[in-house]
């Protein structure tokens, strides 16, 4: 490109020089050595290496070269031939560190070609400039190339390093080290993937912690009645001549513990079913008949405890669930109320409010300490372990209620009543019409 630029500038300058010479010869009707020499004498110094002026046949009349002058000879350079044919000619080449440029133009008199002017320039200065420019460009390109290469290597190393840190974290978590986190700084996409992975690992760890706690709580709960049974059987077996009365008492205790074991396993099975995600298709359930049936059953328990169990209900409370689920929710909450209120009154109410079916179970028992309120729906969580156990509780009832209600889009909450006691409120989305079961 730079060579071409030089070629073009040479063409302009050479041709204008040649035009100046042609102009100084333009008044002549015929060219000969004398009048050409006289005309050329007034042409300013052009800096050209050689100038030739020929007549119409190509015979040299004027030559600036002193040694080996071509005056008197016929010189038929391609450019001179072109000029004698009436055309301007120019050629330029770059070889061995020099520009060689040739330009020629015809000399006319009354539209007749009477000769030609030929100029030749041998230029090493511009060639040196060009070479300097080219080698500078080459050096700059090399430096830029090396910088780009180094920068892309640095970038790719940083990227590879981040990816390998992420991969290590994935591997560690996959092998069970749930507490391992990917530490990737920055705000690029890989750092974002790292953050997403970390929050995934957080969830995994929470789930894993909950699973571990559940397994250890469950085995602890199962171990307690089993240990009691072993203790009681050992006492019976190791005591010679144990009286009938004591033996009966011990066997009755064994029976109670066994009953408790079966309650816990039943509750655990129920929770496992809820966890498995396999849910029965919901149907439209009319809550009132289910409530009435549950109340008939619970009134026997209330009688036994000397509690007064009352209920009020509206008709047309329909929910999308199954009959068994609704029954279980009502009986678990009523059973708790009777269990913890020790002979106090228990009121159950069912009504429809703002598109929801609201069931509330209120008692006048001890209530629940505010600090424990958010936790009582957790598995095996009990406010007073000894009291719950003595009352035959498993610590799973409320979590079964909560899971059962939530899977159908409902909510359950516990609160303390002013004047003492607690109230549990379940809200199901109300169902419209259908054949209620
Ligand atoms: P449990 O089998 O021990 O009753 P739940 O899951 O049903 O287990 O209840 C969890 C805990 O919540 C109970 O241990 C008890 O401390 C508290 N609780 C539940 N219902 C009531 C209530 N009506 N009054 C006071 N405390 C209650």
Short mmCIF file of C-alpha atoms and ligand atoms in Angstrom, two decimals:
data_model
loop_
_atom_site.label_atom_id
_atom_site.label_comp_id
_atom_site.label_asym_id
_atom_site.label_seq_id
_atom_site.Cartn_x
_atom_site.Cartn_y
_atom_site.Cartn_z
CA UNK A 1 0.00 0.00 0.00
CA UNK A 2 2.75 2.42 0.96
CA UNK A 3 4.61 1.57 -2.29
CA UNK A 4 1.49 2.29 -4.30
CA UNK A 5 1.12 5.61 -2.54
CA UNK A 6 4.68 6.52 -3.50
CA UNK A 7 4.03 5.37 -7.11
CA UNK A 8 1.00 7.64 -7.32
CA UNK A 9 2.77 10.67 -5.90
CA UNK A 10 5.69 10.06 -8.26
CA UNK A 11 3.34 9.91 -11.22
CA UNK A 12 1.89 13.31 -10.31
CA UNK A 13 5.22 15.05 -9.70
CA UNK A 14 6.98 13.48 -12.69
CA UNK A 15 4.18 14.25 -15.03
CA UNK A 16 3.97 17.84 -13.92
CA UNK A 17 7.75 18.22 -14.40
CA UNK A 18 7.45 16.73 -17.89
CA UNK A 19 4.53 19.10 -18.64
CA UNK A 20 6.66 22.08 -17.61
CA UNK A 21 9.36 20.96 -20.08
CA UNK A 22 6.81 20.27 -22.83
CA UNK A 23 5.42 23.73 -22.20
CA UNK A 24 8.81 25.38 -22.62
CA UNK A 25 9.20 23.55 -25.97
CA UNK A 26 5.70 24.32 -27.14
CA UNK A 27 6.45 27.44 -29.19
CA UNK A 28 8.83 25.58 -31.54
CA UNK A 29 7.66 24.36 -34.95
CA UNK A 30 10.57 21.98 -35.36
CA UNK A 31 12.96 20.57 -32.80
CA UNK A 32 16.73 20.59 -33.20
CA UNK A 33 19.64 20.38 -30.79
CA UNK A 34 20.09 24.14 -30.56
CA UNK A 35 16.55 25.36 -29.98
CA UNK A 36 15.90 22.48 -27.57
CA UNK A 37 19.08 23.26 -25.59
CA UNK A 38 18.06 26.93 -25.48
CA UNK A 39 14.52 26.15 -24.35
CA UNK A 40 15.70 23.62 -21.76
CA UNK A 41 18.24 26.06 -20.34
CA UNK A 42 15.44 28.16 -18.89
CA UNK A 43 13.74 25.15 -17.22
CA UNK A 44 14.38 25.20 -13.49
CA UNK A 45 16.39 22.51 -11.78
CA UNK A 46 13.97 19.58 -11.37
CA UNK A 47 16.05 17.11 -9.38
CA UNK A 48 15.45 14.45 -12.05
CA UNK A 49 18.24 11.98 -12.81
CA UNK A 50 17.95 12.24 -16.58
CA UNK A 51 15.96 14.17 -19.10
CA UNK A 52 15.82 13.30 -22.81
CA UNK A 53 14.22 15.26 -25.57
CA UNK A 54 13.77 13.47 -28.92
CA UNK A 55 12.50 14.56 -32.28
CA UNK A 56 9.48 13.00 -33.96
CA UNK A 57 11.51 9.96 -35.05
CA UNK A 58 12.99 9.21 -31.64
CA UNK A 59 16.41 10.71 -32.24
CA UNK A 60 17.82 12.24 -29.06
CA UNK A 61 18.32 16.02 -29.32
CA UNK A 62 18.96 16.72 -25.66
CA UNK A 63 20.31 14.60 -22.81
CA UNK A 64 21.15 15.77 -19.28
CA UNK A 65 23.65 12.95 -18.83
CA UNK A 66 27.09 14.20 -19.64
CA UNK A 67 29.08 10.99 -19.76
CA UNK A 68 27.59 8.51 -22.24
CA UNK A 69 25.23 11.13 -23.66
CA UNK A 70 22.72 9.70 -26.12
CA UNK A 71 22.48 12.85 -28.25
CA UNK A 72 22.32 11.86 -31.91
CA UNK A 73 21.22 8.30 -31.17
CA UNK A 74 17.81 6.83 -31.57
CA UNK A 75 16.49 5.79 -28.18
CA UNK A 76 13.30 3.82 -28.31
CA UNK A 77 12.35 3.32 -24.68
CA UNK A 78 8.79 2.07 -24.27
CA UNK A 79 7.73 5.43 -22.73
CA UNK A 80 9.30 7.37 -25.65
CA UNK A 81 7.48 5.15 -28.16
CA UNK A 82 4.22 5.81 -26.28
CA UNK A 83 4.87 9.56 -26.31
CA UNK A 84 5.63 9.55 -30.03
CA UNK A 85 2.31 7.81 -30.51
CA UNK A 86 0.66 10.77 -28.78
CA UNK A 87 0.18 9.40 -25.25
CA UNK A 88 1.49 10.37 -21.86
CA UNK A 89 3.35 7.44 -20.34
CA UNK A 90 4.50 6.66 -16.85
CA UNK A 91 6.10 3.64 -15.17
CA UNK A 92 7.61 3.16 -11.80
CA UNK A 93 9.33 0.25 -10.10
CA UNK A 94 10.84 -0.42 -6.74
CA UNK A 95 13.93 -2.61 -6.68
CA UNK A 96 17.07 -2.95 -4.54
CA UNK A 97 16.18 -0.07 -2.26
CA UNK A 98 15.41 2.47 -5.01
CA UNK A 99 12.44 3.83 -6.92
CA UNK A 100 12.94 4.07 -10.66
CA UNK A 101 10.31 6.25 -12.32
CA UNK A 102 9.94 7.08 -15.97
CA UNK A 103 7.51 9.58 -17.51
CA UNK A 104 7.11 10.93 -21.01
CA UNK A 105 4.85 13.20 -23.02
CA UNK A 106 4.65 14.15 -26.68
CA UNK A 107 5.68 17.65 -27.87
CA UNK A 108 3.08 18.99 -30.29
CA UNK A 109 3.08 21.76 -32.84
CA UNK A 110 -0.24 22.48 -34.44
CA UNK A 111 -1.45 19.09 -33.41
CA UNK A 112 1.52 17.39 -34.99
CA UNK A 113 3.87 15.29 -32.88
CA UNK A 114 7.26 16.87 -33.35
CA UNK A 115 9.06 15.15 -30.50
CA UNK A 116 8.91 13.81 -26.98
CA UNK A 117 10.20 14.63 -23.52
CA UNK A 118 11.33 11.73 -21.37
CA UNK A 119 12.25 12.01 -17.69
CA UNK A 120 13.88 9.41 -15.47
CA UNK A 121 14.26 9.55 -11.72
CA UNK A 122 16.31 7.28 -9.52
CA UNK A 123 15.20 7.92 -5.90
CA UNK A 124 16.85 6.25 -2.90
CA UNK A 125 15.73 8.80 -0.29
CA UNK A 126 12.04 8.01 -0.44
CA UNK A 127 12.91 4.32 -0.71
CA UNK A 128 14.84 4.57 2.56
CA UNK A 129 11.91 6.40 4.15
CA UNK A 130 9.56 3.71 2.93
CA UNK A 131 11.78 0.96 4.25
CA UNK A 132 11.99 2.69 7.63
CA UNK A 133 8.20 3.02 7.71
CA UNK A 134 7.74 -0.62 6.76
CA UNK A 135 10.15 -1.93 9.35
CA UNK A 136 8.55 0.31 12.01
CA UNK A 137 5.12 -1.02 11.08
CA UNK A 138 6.50 -4.54 11.31
CA UNK A 139 7.93 -3.86 14.76
CA UNK A 140 4.69 -2.26 16.00
CA UNK A 141 2.70 -5.22 14.64
CA UNK A 142 5.04 -7.64 16.39
CA UNK A 143 4.71 -5.79 19.71
CA UNK A 144 0.91 -5.60 19.40
CA UNK A 145 0.81 -9.29 18.45
CA UNK A 146 2.87 -10.29 21.48
CA UNK A 147 0.70 -8.11 23.77
CA UNK A 148 -2.51 -9.64 22.42
CA UNK A 149 -1.10 -13.12 22.79
CA UNK A 150 0.06 -12.48 26.38
CA UNK A 151 -3.26 -10.88 27.29
CA UNK A 152 -5.34 -13.71 25.83
CA UNK A 153 -3.11 -16.25 27.58
CA UNK A 154 -3.60 -14.43 30.90
CA UNK A 155 -7.36 -14.24 30.32
CA UNK A 156 -7.65 -17.88 29.37
CA UNK A 157 -5.53 -18.88 32.38
CA UNK A 158 -7.82 -16.89 34.70
CA UNK A 159 -10.85 -18.50 33.05
CA UNK A 160 -9.43 -22.03 33.28
CA UNK A 161 -8.52 -21.42 36.91
CA UNK A 162 -12.10 -20.36 37.73
CA UNK A 163 -13.61 -23.31 35.87
CA UNK A 164 -11.30 -25.75 37.60
CA UNK A 165 -12.25 -24.27 41.01
CA UNK A 166 -15.91 -24.72 40.10
CA UNK A 167 -15.27 -28.30 38.95
CA UNK A 168 -13.46 -29.11 42.21
CA UNK A 169 -16.40 -27.77 44.21
CA UNK A 170 -18.86 -29.81 42.11
CA UNK A 171 -16.78 -32.94 42.63
CA UNK A 172 -16.52 -32.39 46.39
CA UNK A 173 -20.24 -31.79 46.80
CA UNK A 174 -21.04 -34.78 44.59
CA UNK A 175 -18.93 -36.91 46.92
CA UNK A 176 -20.91 -35.75 49.93
CA UNK A 177 -18.90 -32.79 51.25
CA UNK A 178 -22.00 -30.56 51.26
CA UNK A 179 -20.26 -27.79 53.19
CA UNK A 180 -17.71 -27.20 50.39
CA UNK A 181 -18.28 -23.97 48.44
CA UNK A 182 -16.87 -22.64 45.16
CA UNK A 183 -14.98 -19.43 45.88
CA UNK A 184 -15.05 -17.49 42.62
CA UNK A 185 -14.63 -13.74 42.77
CA UNK A 186 -15.82 -11.23 40.18
CA UNK A 187 -19.09 -10.55 38.48
CA UNK A 188 -18.64 -12.53 35.26
CA UNK A 189 -20.78 -15.45 34.12
CA UNK A 190 -18.56 -18.06 35.79
CA UNK A 191 -18.78 -16.21 39.13
CA UNK A 192 -22.56 -16.17 38.67
CA UNK A 193 -22.59 -19.93 37.99
CA UNK A 194 -20.44 -20.30 41.15
CA UNK A 195 -22.99 -18.32 43.19
CA UNK A 196 -25.85 -20.39 41.78
CA UNK A 197 -23.92 -23.57 42.59
CA UNK A 198 -23.26 -22.34 46.14
CA UNK A 199 -26.91 -21.65 46.80
CA UNK A 200 -27.73 -25.09 45.39
CA UNK A 201 -25.15 -26.58 47.79
CA UNK A 202 -26.74 -24.55 50.64
CA UNK A 203 -30.10 -26.13 49.85
CA UNK A 204 -28.54 -29.57 49.63
CA UNK A 205 -26.85 -29.05 52.98
CA UNK A 206 -30.09 -27.86 54.60
CA UNK A 207 -31.94 -30.87 53.20
CA UNK A 208 -29.16 -33.21 54.28
CA UNK A 209 -29.09 -31.68 57.78
CA UNK A 210 -32.86 -32.05 58.05
CA UNK A 211 -32.64 -35.66 56.88
CA UNK A 212 -29.89 -36.46 59.41
CA UNK A 213 -31.80 -34.76 62.22
CA UNK A 214 -34.95 -36.62 61.24
CA UNK A 215 -33.21 -40.00 61.17
CA UNK A 216 -31.49 -39.38 64.51
CA UNK A 217 -34.71 -38.04 66.11
CA UNK A 218 -36.69 -40.96 64.72
CA UNK A 219 -34.24 -43.54 65.99
CA UNK A 220 -34.11 -41.82 69.37
CA UNK A 221 -37.91 -41.84 69.58
CA UNK A 222 -38.02 -45.51 68.67
CA UNK A 223 -35.20 -46.36 71.07
CA UNK A 224 -36.93 -44.95 74.15
CA UNK A 225 -39.98 -47.27 74.18
CA UNK A 226 -37.81 -50.20 73.08
CA UNK A 227 -35.43 -49.61 76.01
CA UNK A 228 -38.41 -49.41 78.38
CA UNK A 229 -39.78 -52.71 77.02
CA UNK A 230 -36.36 -54.37 77.46
CA UNK A 231 -36.04 -53.04 80.99
CA UNK A 232 -39.50 -54.28 81.93
CA UNK A 233 -39.03 -57.74 80.38
CA UNK A 234 -35.61 -58.08 82.05
CA UNK A 235 -37.15 -57.20 85.41
CA UNK A 236 -39.91 -59.79 84.96
CA UNK A 237 -37.43 -62.45 83.84
CA UNK A 238 -34.84 -61.76 86.49
CA UNK A 239 -37.14 -61.39 89.49
CA UNK A 240 -37.96 -64.76 91.02
CA UNK A 241 -41.40 -65.09 92.47
CA UNK A 242 -42.64 -61.69 91.25
CA UNK A 243 -46.16 -61.23 92.56
CA UNK A 244 -49.05 -61.33 90.11
CA UNK A 245 -49.96 -57.72 90.72
CA UNK A 246 -46.49 -56.34 89.80
CA UNK A 247 -46.22 -58.68 86.82
CA UNK A 248 -49.56 -57.40 85.50
CA UNK A 249 -48.45 -53.82 86.03
CA UNK A 250 -45.18 -54.44 84.14
CA UNK A 251 -46.93 -56.24 81.28
CA UNK A 252 -49.47 -53.41 81.05
CA UNK A 253 -46.56 -50.95 80.78
CA UNK A 254 -45.00 -53.10 78.04
CA UNK A 255 -48.33 -52.96 76.21
CA UNK A 256 -48.40 -49.15 76.49
CA UNK A 257 -44.89 -48.80 75.17
CA UNK A 258 -45.69 -51.15 72.29
CA UNK A 259 -48.74 -49.05 71.52
CA UNK A 260 -46.58 -45.96 71.48
CA UNK A 261 -44.12 -47.67 69.13
CA UNK A 262 -46.90 -48.48 66.73
CA UNK A 263 -48.19 -44.86 66.91
CA UNK A 264 -44.72 -43.53 66.08
CA UNK A 265 -44.24 -45.94 63.19
CA UNK A 266 -47.70 -45.10 61.88
CA UNK A 267 -46.91 -41.37 62.00
CA UNK A 268 -43.50 -41.96 60.38
CA UNK A 269 -45.12 -43.96 57.60
CA UNK A 270 -47.63 -41.19 57.10
CA UNK A 271 -44.84 -38.58 56.84
CA UNK A 272 -42.83 -40.77 54.46
CA UNK A 273 -45.90 -40.99 52.26
CA UNK A 274 -46.27 -37.20 52.35
CA UNK A 275 -42.55 -36.78 51.56
CA UNK A 276 -42.63 -39.21 48.64
CA UNK A 277 -44.75 -36.72 46.74
CA UNK A 278 -47.22 -39.44 45.70
CA UNK A 279 -50.51 -37.81 46.39
CA UNK A 280 -54.00 -39.06 45.91
CA UNK A 281 -56.05 -37.14 43.39
CA UNK A 282 -58.13 -34.56 45.27
CA UNK A 283 -61.91 -34.61 45.19
CA UNK A 284 -64.45 -32.09 46.39
CA UNK A 285 -64.91 -32.83 50.10
CA UNK A 286 -67.80 -31.40 52.12
CA UNK A 287 -66.06 -30.73 55.45
CA UNK A 288 -69.20 -30.62 57.64
CA UNK A 289 -70.07 -34.39 57.65
CA UNK A 290 -66.38 -35.20 58.19
CA UNK A 291 -66.27 -32.76 61.11
CA UNK A 292 -69.44 -34.28 62.61
CA UNK A 293 -68.01 -37.78 62.39
CA UNK A 294 -64.67 -36.67 63.94
CA UNK A 295 -66.55 -34.85 66.75
CA UNK A 296 -68.56 -37.99 67.55
CA UNK A 297 -65.31 -39.92 67.88
CA UNK A 298 -63.47 -37.21 69.84
CA UNK A 299 -66.37 -36.66 72.23
CA UNK A 300 -65.56 -40.08 73.75
CA UNK A 301 -62.01 -38.89 74.45
CA UNK A 302 -63.37 -35.59 75.81
CA UNK A 303 -65.72 -37.46 78.13
CA UNK A 304 -62.87 -39.57 79.41
CA UNK A 305 -60.87 -36.40 80.21
CA UNK A 306 -63.84 -34.51 81.56
CA UNK A 307 -63.52 -31.81 78.89
CA UNK A 308 -66.36 -30.01 77.23
CA UNK A 309 -66.05 -30.35 73.46
CA UNK A 310 -68.33 -28.07 71.40
CA UNK A 311 -68.45 -27.22 67.73
CA UNK A 312 -70.16 -24.75 65.44
CA UNK A 313 -70.22 -25.10 61.68
CA UNK A 314 -71.54 -23.53 58.52
CA UNK A 315 -72.89 -25.59 55.67
CA UNK A 316 -71.39 -25.67 52.20
CA UNK A 317 -67.72 -25.70 53.24
CA UNK A 318 -66.17 -27.52 50.31
CA UNK A 319 -62.45 -28.18 49.82
CA UNK A 320 -60.31 -30.00 47.25
CA UNK A 321 -58.63 -32.80 49.23
CA UNK A 322 -59.48 -36.31 50.38
CA UNK A 323 -61.90 -37.27 53.19
CA UNK A 324 -59.15 -39.04 55.13
CA UNK A 325 -56.89 -35.96 55.02
CA UNK A 326 -59.62 -33.66 56.35
CA UNK A 327 -60.49 -36.21 59.05
CA UNK A 328 -56.88 -36.52 60.10
CA UNK A 329 -56.37 -32.73 60.34
CA UNK A 330 -59.51 -32.28 62.49
CA UNK A 331 -58.79 -35.22 64.79
CA UNK A 332 -55.07 -34.38 65.26
CA UNK A 333 -55.82 -30.77 66.26
CA UNK A 334 -58.78 -31.71 68.51
CA UNK A 335 -56.79 -34.52 70.10
CA UNK A 336 -53.94 -32.06 70.91
CA UNK A 337 -56.39 -29.52 72.35
CA UNK A 338 -57.97 -32.16 74.61
CA UNK A 339 -54.55 -33.59 75.49
CA UNK A 340 -52.92 -30.31 76.56
CA UNK A 341 -55.89 -28.45 78.07
CA UNK A 342 -56.37 -31.00 80.87
CA UNK A 343 -60.13 -30.99 81.28
CA UNK A 344 -60.66 -27.46 79.91
CA UNK A 345 -63.24 -26.61 77.23
CA UNK A 346 -62.40 -27.12 73.56
CA UNK A 347 -64.25 -25.29 70.77
CA UNK A 348 -64.10 -26.25 67.13
CA UNK A 349 -65.52 -23.98 64.47
CA UNK A 350 -65.91 -24.31 60.72
CA UNK A 351 -66.82 -21.41 58.44
CA UNK A 352 -66.34 -19.99 54.99
CA UNK A 353 -64.54 -16.63 54.69
CA UNK A 354 -63.23 -14.78 51.61
CA UNK A 355 -63.00 -17.84 49.39
CA UNK A 356 -61.42 -19.94 52.13
CA UNK A 357 -62.71 -22.70 54.35
CA UNK A 358 -61.50 -21.87 57.86
CA UNK A 359 -61.29 -24.49 60.60
CA UNK A 360 -60.26 -23.38 64.08
CA UNK A 361 -59.64 -25.42 67.19
CA UNK A 362 -59.41 -23.38 70.41
CA UNK A 363 -58.66 -24.51 73.94
CA UNK A 364 -58.08 -22.98 77.36
CA UNK A 365 -54.92 -25.00 78.09
CA UNK A 366 -51.47 -23.64 78.95
CA UNK A 367 -50.91 -22.09 75.50
CA UNK A 368 -47.59 -22.21 73.69
CA UNK A 369 -44.59 -20.01 74.63
CA UNK A 370 -44.10 -17.35 71.93
CA UNK A 371 -40.54 -18.55 71.24
CA UNK A 372 -41.79 -22.05 70.42
CA UNK A 373 -44.66 -20.97 68.18
CA UNK A 374 -42.67 -20.91 64.91
CA UNK A 375 -41.17 -24.34 65.60
CA UNK A 376 -44.07 -26.50 66.75
CA UNK A 377 -44.78 -27.68 63.17
CA UNK A 378 -41.27 -29.17 62.91
CA UNK A 379 -40.90 -32.91 63.13
CA UNK A 380 -40.42 -34.21 66.69
CA UNK A 381 -40.54 -30.69 68.09
CA UNK A 382 -42.24 -30.54 71.47
CA UNK A 383 -42.51 -27.69 73.91
CA UNK A 384 -42.45 -29.99 76.91
CA UNK A 385 -41.04 -33.39 76.02
CA UNK A 386 -41.98 -35.15 79.24
CA UNK A 387 -45.53 -33.83 79.17
CA UNK A 388 -46.03 -34.74 75.52
CA UNK A 389 -44.65 -38.23 76.08
CA UNK A 390 -46.77 -38.71 79.18
CA UNK A 391 -49.79 -37.69 77.14
CA UNK A 392 -48.89 -40.28 74.52
CA UNK A 393 -47.62 -37.74 71.94
CA UNK A 394 -45.10 -38.55 69.21
CA UNK A 395 -44.09 -34.98 68.27
CA UNK A 396 -45.19 -35.68 64.69
CA UNK A 397 -48.89 -34.80 64.79
CA UNK A 398 -48.59 -31.10 63.88
CA UNK A 399 -46.03 -31.68 61.12
CA UNK A 400 -48.41 -34.21 59.57
CA UNK A 401 -51.21 -31.61 59.80
CA UNK A 402 -49.02 -28.91 58.25
CA UNK A 403 -47.76 -31.11 55.38
CA UNK A 404 -51.27 -32.43 54.66
CA UNK A 405 -52.80 -28.95 54.52
CA UNK A 406 -49.96 -27.36 52.52
CA UNK A 407 -50.03 -30.01 49.78
CA UNK A 408 -53.59 -28.85 48.96
CA UNK A 409 -52.61 -25.18 48.86
CA UNK A 410 -53.76 -24.39 52.41
CA UNK A 411 -52.09 -22.93 55.50
CA UNK A 412 -52.06 -23.67 59.20
CA UNK A 413 -51.05 -21.37 62.04
CA UNK A 414 -50.97 -21.43 65.80
CA UNK A 415 -51.57 -18.53 68.19
CA UNK A 416 -52.18 -17.90 71.85
CA UNK A 417 -55.60 -16.66 72.95
CA UNK A 418 -56.10 -13.70 75.19
CA UNK A 419 -57.23 -15.09 78.50
CA UNK A 420 -55.11 -18.25 78.09
CA UNK A 421 -55.05 -21.23 75.79
CA UNK A 422 -54.15 -21.66 72.17
CA UNK A 423 -55.95 -21.62 68.86
CA UNK A 424 -54.97 -23.50 65.69
CA UNK A 425 -56.39 -22.16 62.42
CA UNK A 426 -56.41 -24.09 59.16
CA UNK A 427 -57.30 -22.38 55.88
CA UNK A 428 -58.05 -24.34 52.72
CA UNK A 429 -58.92 -22.71 49.42
CA UNK A 430 -62.69 -23.17 49.05
CA UNK A 431 -63.81 -25.49 46.25
CA UNK A 432 -66.79 -24.71 44.06
CA UNK A 433 -69.71 -27.15 43.66
CA UNK A 434 -69.12 -30.65 42.30
CA UNK A 435 -70.32 -33.90 43.84
CA UNK A 436 -69.03 -33.54 47.35
CA UNK A 437 -67.96 -36.72 49.16
P1 LIG B 1 -47.29 -34.28 70.19
O1 LIG B 1 -47.42 -35.66 69.71
O2 LIG B 1 -46.17 -34.10 71.15
O3 LIG B 1 -48.56 -33.66 70.62
P2 LIG B 1 -47.50 -32.44 67.99
O4 LIG B 1 -46.70 -32.33 66.76
O5 LIG B 1 -48.95 -32.74 67.84
O6 LIG B 1 -46.77 -33.51 68.88
O7 LIG B 1 -47.33 -31.10 68.78
C1 LIG B 1 -46.06 -30.53 68.98
C2 LIG B 1 -45.99 -29.79 70.30
O8 LIG B 1 -46.79 -28.62 70.24
C3 LIG B 1 -46.53 -30.55 71.48
O9 LIG B 1 -45.52 -31.37 72.03
C4 LIG B 1 -46.94 -29.47 72.42
O10 LIG B 1 -45.83 -29.04 73.19
C5 LIG B 1 -47.37 -28.33 71.52
N1 LIG B 1 -48.84 -28.29 71.33
C6 LIG B 1 -49.57 -28.80 70.33
N2 LIG B 1 -50.90 -28.55 70.50
C7 LIG B 1 -50.99 -27.82 71.65
C8 LIG B 1 -52.11 -27.25 72.38
N3 LIG B 1 -53.35 -27.35 71.93
N4 LIG B 1 -51.81 -26.58 73.52
C9 LIG B 1 -50.56 -26.47 73.98
N5 LIG B 1 -49.47 -26.99 73.33
C10 LIG B 1 -49.69 -27.67 72.20
#
